[in-house]
Coordinates of N, CA and C in Angstrom, one line a residue:
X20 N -95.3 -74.8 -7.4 CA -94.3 -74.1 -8.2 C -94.8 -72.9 -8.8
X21 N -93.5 -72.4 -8.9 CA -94.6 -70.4 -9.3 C -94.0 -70.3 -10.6
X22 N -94.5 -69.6 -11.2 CA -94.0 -69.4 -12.8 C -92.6 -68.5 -12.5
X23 N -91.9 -67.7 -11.4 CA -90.8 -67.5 -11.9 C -90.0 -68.6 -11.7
X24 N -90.3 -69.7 -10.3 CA -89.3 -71.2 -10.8 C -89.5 -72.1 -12.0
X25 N -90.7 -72.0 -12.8 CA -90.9 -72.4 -14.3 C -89.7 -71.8 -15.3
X26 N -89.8 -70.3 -15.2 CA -89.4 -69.7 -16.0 C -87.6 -69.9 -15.6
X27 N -87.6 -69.4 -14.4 CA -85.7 -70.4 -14.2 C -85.2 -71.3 -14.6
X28 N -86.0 -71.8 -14.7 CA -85.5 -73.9 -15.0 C -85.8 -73.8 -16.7
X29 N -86.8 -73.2 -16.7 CA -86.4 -73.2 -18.9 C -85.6 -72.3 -19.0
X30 N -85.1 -71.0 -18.5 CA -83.9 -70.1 -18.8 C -82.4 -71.4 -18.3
X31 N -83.1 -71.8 -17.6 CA -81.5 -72.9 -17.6 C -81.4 -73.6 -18.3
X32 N -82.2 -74.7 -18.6 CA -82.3 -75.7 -19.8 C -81.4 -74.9 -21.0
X33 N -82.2 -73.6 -21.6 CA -81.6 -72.9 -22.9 C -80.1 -72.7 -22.6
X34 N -79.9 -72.7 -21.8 CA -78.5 -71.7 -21.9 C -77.5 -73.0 -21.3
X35 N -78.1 -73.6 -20.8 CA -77.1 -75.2 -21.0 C -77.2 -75.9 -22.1
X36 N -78.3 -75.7 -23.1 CA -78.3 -76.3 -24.4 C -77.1 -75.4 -25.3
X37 N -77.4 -73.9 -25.1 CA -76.8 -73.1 -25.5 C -75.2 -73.1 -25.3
X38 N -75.1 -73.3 -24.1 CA -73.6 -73.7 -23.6 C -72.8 -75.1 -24.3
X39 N -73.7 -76.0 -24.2 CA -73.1 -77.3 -25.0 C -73.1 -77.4 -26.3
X40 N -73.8 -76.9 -27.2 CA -73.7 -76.3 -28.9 C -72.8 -75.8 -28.8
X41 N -72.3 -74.6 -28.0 CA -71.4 -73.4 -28.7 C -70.2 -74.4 -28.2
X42 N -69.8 -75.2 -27.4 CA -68.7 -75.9 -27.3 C -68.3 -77.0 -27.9
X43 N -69.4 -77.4 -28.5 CA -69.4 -78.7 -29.6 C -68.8 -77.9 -30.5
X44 N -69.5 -76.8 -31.2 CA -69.3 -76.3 -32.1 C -67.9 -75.9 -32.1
X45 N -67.6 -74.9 -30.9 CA -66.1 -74.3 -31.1 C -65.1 -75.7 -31.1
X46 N -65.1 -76.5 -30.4 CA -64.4 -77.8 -30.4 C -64.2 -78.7 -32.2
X47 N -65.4 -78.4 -32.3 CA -65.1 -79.3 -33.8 C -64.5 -78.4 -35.2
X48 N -64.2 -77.2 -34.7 CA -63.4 -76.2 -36.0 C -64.5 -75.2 -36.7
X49 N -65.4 -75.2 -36.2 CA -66.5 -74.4 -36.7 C -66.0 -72.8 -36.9
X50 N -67.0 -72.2 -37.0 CA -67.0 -71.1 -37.5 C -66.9 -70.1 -36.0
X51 N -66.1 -69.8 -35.8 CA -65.5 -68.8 -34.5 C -66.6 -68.0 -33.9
X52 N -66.6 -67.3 -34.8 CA -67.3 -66.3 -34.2 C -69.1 -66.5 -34.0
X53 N -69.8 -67.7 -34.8 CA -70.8 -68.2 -33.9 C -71.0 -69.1 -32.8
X54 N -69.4 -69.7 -32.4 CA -69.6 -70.6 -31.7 C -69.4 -69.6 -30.5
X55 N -68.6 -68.5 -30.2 CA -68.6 -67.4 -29.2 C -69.6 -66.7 -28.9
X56 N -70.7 -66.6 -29.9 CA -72.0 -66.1 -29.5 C -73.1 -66.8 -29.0
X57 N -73.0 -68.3 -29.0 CA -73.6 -69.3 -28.7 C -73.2 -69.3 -27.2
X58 N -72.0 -69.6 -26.8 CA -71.3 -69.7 -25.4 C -71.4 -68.2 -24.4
X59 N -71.8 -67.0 -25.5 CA -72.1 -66.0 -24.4 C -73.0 -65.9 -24.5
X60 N -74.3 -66.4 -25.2 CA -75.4 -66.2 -25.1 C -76.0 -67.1 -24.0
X61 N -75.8 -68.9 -24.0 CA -75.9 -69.6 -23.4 C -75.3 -69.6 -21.3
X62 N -74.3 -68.5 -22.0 CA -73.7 -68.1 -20.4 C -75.0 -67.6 -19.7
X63 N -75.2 -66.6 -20.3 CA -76.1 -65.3 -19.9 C -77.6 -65.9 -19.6
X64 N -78.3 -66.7 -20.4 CA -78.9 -67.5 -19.9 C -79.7 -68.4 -18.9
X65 N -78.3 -69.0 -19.0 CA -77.5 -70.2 -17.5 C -77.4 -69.4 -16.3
X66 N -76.7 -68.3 -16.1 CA -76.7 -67.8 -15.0 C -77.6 -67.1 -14.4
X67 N -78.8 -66.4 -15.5 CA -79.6 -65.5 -14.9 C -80.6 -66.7 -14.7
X68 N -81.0 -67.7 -15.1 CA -81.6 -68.9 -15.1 C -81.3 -69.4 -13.4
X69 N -80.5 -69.6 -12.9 CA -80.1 -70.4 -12.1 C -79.9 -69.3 -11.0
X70 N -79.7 -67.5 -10.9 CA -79.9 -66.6 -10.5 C -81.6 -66.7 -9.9
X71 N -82.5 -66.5 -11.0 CA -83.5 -66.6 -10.9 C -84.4 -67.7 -9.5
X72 N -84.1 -68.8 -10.1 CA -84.5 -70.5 -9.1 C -83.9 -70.1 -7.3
X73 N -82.9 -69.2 -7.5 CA -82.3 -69.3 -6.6 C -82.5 -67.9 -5.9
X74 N -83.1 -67.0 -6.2 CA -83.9 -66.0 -5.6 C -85.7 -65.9 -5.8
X75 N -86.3 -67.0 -6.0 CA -87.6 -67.5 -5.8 C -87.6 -68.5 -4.7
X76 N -88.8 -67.9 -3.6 CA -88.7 -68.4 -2.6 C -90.4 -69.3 -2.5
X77 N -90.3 -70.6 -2.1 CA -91.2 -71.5 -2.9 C -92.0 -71.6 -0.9
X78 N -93.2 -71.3 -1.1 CA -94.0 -71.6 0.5 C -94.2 -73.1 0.4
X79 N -93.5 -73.7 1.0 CA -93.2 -75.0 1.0 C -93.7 -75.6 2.8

């Protein structure tokens, strides 16, 4: 495993942690406008995370 598939898979973790807070949060009446920063931060994240894993090519 190479450290940019390290580094994918913790950029995913965060931004699926970050994805599920901001929707807990927005769900339970919270405060708007952090739970929308949470959910696009957590997007942003998630995708470049899973972008990442998925343009590392592993000599297997």
């Amino acid at each position: 495993m190479s450290v940019k598939s390290i580094f994918g898979i913790l950029l995913t973790l965060v931004g699926l942690v970050g994805l599920i807070y901001g929707g807990m949060d927005l769900t339970s009446g919270g405060v708007a406008r952090a739970s929308w920063i949470y959910l696009i931060m957590g997007g942003i994240f998630f995708f470049s995370g899973i972008s990442l894993i998925r343009s590392t090519k592993d000599a297997t």
